[in-house]
Amino acid sequence: CKNVHRYARDGFTSVIHGKHYHEETKATASQALTHPGGHFVCVKDRPEAELVCSFIRGQLTAAALLQKLPEAVSPGFDPERDLSKIGLANQTTMLMTESLEIQELLRAAMRERWGETELDARFRAFDTICSATQDPQDAVLKMLGEGGLDVIVVIGGYNSSNTQALTRICAERLPTFHISSADRIDGATIRHRPVGAGHDETESTGWLKDGP
């Protein structure tokens, strides 16, 4: 939030890596409106960030960009005016690695559009990532990298974006079960929330017997 407030104060539009409907993102975005002329655009993932980059490079019209991100921009958002000076911020529960990738995509697009000499005057990057988000993700990636695992159980609230992020990381590599608490396990049966299933649980049996 501090970065977004600072961007708005200095005349930069905030590009926020986050889900525009998420409460934390809404709170972060609101800081952009604390100064006259402050604006923001939210991008939830790399493909949406690439839309912004396409506009910056002149490959996508302002109307087309607004059509693709209708609910993710501040009131009165004008891409021609508001994407000439940008600063990146992030919803702390998003994947750190993706935030850094988006940062570099935007930096490259601004460099291509305005040139190296203008870059510092037109592009700012965030300088902090929440350690409560980064540390568990780093630990999980290290654990996966060391190998030797057959299955992963992630324990945490179904409404926790941090826990959902850890589950996504693990599910890309191994059978992964996201449970809200220990009582979801009953011997050979586990009640868990599949990736992307909202708050809906499903029941799996034999989850420790399949495979090695």
XYZ file of C-alpha atoms in Angstrom:
212
model
C 0.000 0.000 0.000
C 2.838 2.385 0.771
C 4.275 1.914 -2.708
C 0.907 2.624 -4.340
C 0.448 5.750 -2.235
C 3.939 6.903 -3.215
C 3.323 6.186 -6.895
C 0.123 8.249 -6.880
C 1.856 11.111 -5.079
C 4.593 11.179 -7.721
C 2.246 10.904 -10.730
C 2.713 7.209 -11.487
C -0.124 4.791 -12.246
C -0.005 1.594 -10.176
C -0.046 -1.707 -12.027
C -1.121 -4.114 -9.290
C -0.470 -7.843 -9.609
C -3.584 -9.149 -7.913
C -7.199 -10.186 -8.315
C -9.220 -6.993 -8.609
C -12.072 -8.459 -6.545
C -9.843 -9.597 -3.651
C -10.221 -7.506 -0.470
C -6.475 -6.956 -0.118
C -6.193 -5.795 -3.721
C -9.115 -3.405 -3.245
C -7.422 -1.934 -0.191
C -4.132 -1.574 -2.064
C -5.805 -0.032 -5.124
C -7.683 2.495 -2.980
C -4.356 4.066 -2.036
C -3.922 5.121 -5.660
C -7.007 7.327 -5.341
C -5.728 9.293 -2.351
C -4.060 11.811 -4.665
C -5.686 13.812 -7.475
C -5.090 12.091 -10.795
C -4.091 8.808 -9.158
C -4.953 5.657 -11.132
C -4.468 1.892 -11.100
C -4.921 -1.205 -13.239
C -4.991 -4.729 -11.782
C -3.565 -7.733 -13.606
C -4.250 -11.159 -12.095
C -1.627 -13.091 -14.069
C 1.012 -12.966 -16.765
C -1.452 -13.057 -19.728
C -3.243 -9.962 -18.386
C 0.102 -8.227 -17.810
C 1.003 -9.010 -21.422
C -2.162 -7.183 -22.533
C -0.877 -4.057 -20.789
C 2.540 -4.583 -22.391
C 0.912 -4.941 -25.831
C -0.796 -1.575 -25.365
C 2.444 0.066 -24.215
C 4.180 -1.258 -27.342
C 1.367 0.025 -29.571
C 0.123 -3.447 -30.508
C -3.257 -3.077 -28.761
C -5.620 -0.101 -28.795
C -6.808 1.662 -25.661
C -10.381 0.585 -26.375
C -9.350 -3.053 -26.750
C -7.405 -2.969 -23.479
C -10.339 -1.494 -21.571
C -12.658 -4.059 -23.127
C -10.450 -6.901 -21.881
C -9.968 -5.472 -18.361
C -13.258 -3.629 -17.761
C -13.492 -4.066 -13.994
C -9.789 -3.951 -13.184
C -9.099 -0.247 -13.716
C -9.708 2.913 -11.706
C -12.610 5.255 -12.578
C -11.871 7.370 -15.639
C -8.836 5.286 -16.566
C -7.264 6.452 -19.836
C -4.554 4.075 -21.082
C -2.984 6.710 -23.327
C -2.523 9.062 -20.400
C -2.234 6.707 -17.458
C 0.208 4.101 -18.781
C 2.946 6.563 -19.694
C 4.371 6.418 -16.155
C 3.814 3.210 -14.167
C 4.899 1.519 -10.973
C 4.396 -2.131 -10.034
C 2.811 -3.283 -6.782
C 1.481 -6.674 -5.740
C -1.157 -8.367 -3.646
C 1.124 -10.077 -1.157
C -0.620 -13.431 -1.497
C 0.195 -13.791 -5.196
C 3.087 -15.985 -6.299
C 6.329 -14.099 -5.791
C 7.919 -15.592 -8.891
C 4.996 -14.431 -11.045
C 5.150 -10.898 -9.606
C 8.826 -10.708 -10.520
C 8.131 -12.026 -14.042
C 5.426 -9.397 -14.538
C 7.779 -6.731 -13.280
C 10.339 -7.662 -15.938
C 7.684 -7.833 -18.687
C 6.567 -4.290 -17.877
C 10.129 -3.027 -17.610
C 10.959 -4.436 -21.052
C 7.821 -2.944 -22.621
C 8.499 0.504 -21.149
C 12.124 0.334 -22.272
C 11.019 -0.580 -25.797
C 8.423 2.195 -25.910
C 10.345 5.066 -24.315
C 14.009 4.074 -24.498
C 16.619 3.355 -21.852
C 17.205 7.008 -20.995
C 13.536 7.532 -20.094
C 13.104 4.289 -18.159
C 13.934 5.592 -14.675
C 11.561 8.514 -15.126
C 8.676 6.318 -16.320
C 8.976 2.955 -14.535
C 9.240 1.997 -10.889
C 9.402 -1.471 -9.348
C 8.324 -2.608 -5.905
C 11.099 -3.135 -3.404
C 9.506 -5.549 -0.930
C 7.655 -8.855 -1.001
C 5.890 -10.072 2.131
C 8.165 -12.552 3.914
C 5.111 -14.438 5.202
C 4.388 -15.211 1.545
C 7.924 -15.610 0.238
C 9.382 -17.844 2.948
C 6.838 -20.712 2.697
C 6.985 -20.635 -1.104
C 10.790 -20.779 -1.034
C 10.654 -23.686 1.434
C 8.172 -25.644 -0.695
C 10.203 -25.092 -3.874
C 13.342 -26.279 -2.043
C 11.511 -29.369 -0.770
C 10.213 -30.184 -4.245
C 13.651 -29.635 -5.732
C 15.234 -32.108 -3.340
C 12.772 -34.774 -4.544
C 11.990 -38.144 -2.984
C 8.327 -37.307 -2.354
C 5.243 -39.234 -3.479
C 2.419 -37.073 -2.135
C 1.973 -33.695 -0.411
C -0.621 -32.581 2.128
C -1.046 -28.796 2.506
C -2.840 -27.750 5.707
C -4.557 -24.361 5.914
C -7.834 -22.513 5.558
C -9.655 -22.895 2.250
C -10.050 -19.106 2.119
C -6.310 -18.464 2.513
C -4.702 -17.197 -0.679
C -1.279 -18.098 0.720
C -2.329 -21.711 1.248
C -3.970 -21.864 -2.175
C -0.726 -20.617 -3.727
C 1.300 -23.318 -1.962
C -1.194 -25.939 -3.155
C -0.896 -24.769 -6.767
C 2.903 -24.942 -6.619
C 2.825 -28.497 -5.258
C 0.016 -29.765 -7.512
C 2.075 -28.935 -10.591
C 4.613 -31.552 -9.487
C 2.947 -34.176 -7.291
C -0.420 -35.500 -6.088
C -1.439 -32.793 -3.596
C -4.234 -32.631 -1.034
C -5.274 -29.304 0.529
C -7.025 -29.890 3.850
C -8.346 -27.354 6.361
C -7.389 -29.338 9.463
C -6.199 -32.732 10.686
C -9.753 -33.991 11.194
C -10.189 -34.123 7.400
C -8.058 -37.288 7.434
C -9.704 -40.505 8.586
C -7.441 -43.440 7.858
C -7.619 -44.265 4.172
C -10.109 -41.435 3.496
C -9.225 -37.758 3.077
C -11.611 -34.828 2.576
C -9.803 -32.102 0.674
C -10.237 -29.085 -1.563
C -9.000 -29.617 -5.145
C -7.103 -26.768 -6.786
C -9.539 -24.169 -8.133
C -12.605 -25.715 -6.484
C -13.545 -22.733 -4.321
C -14.609 -23.958 -0.893
C -15.980 -27.260 -2.162
C -14.476 -30.364 -0.625
C -14.202 -33.750 -2.239
C -13.497 -37.131 -0.682
C -10.727 -39.442 -1.819
C -10.079 -42.968 -0.615
C -6.947 -45.028 -0.891
C -4.932 -41.826 -1.216
C -1.927 -43.386 0.519
C -2.177 -46.680 -1.372
C -2.037 -45.365 -4.950
C 1.409 -45.342 -6.504
C 4.676 -46.015 -4.627
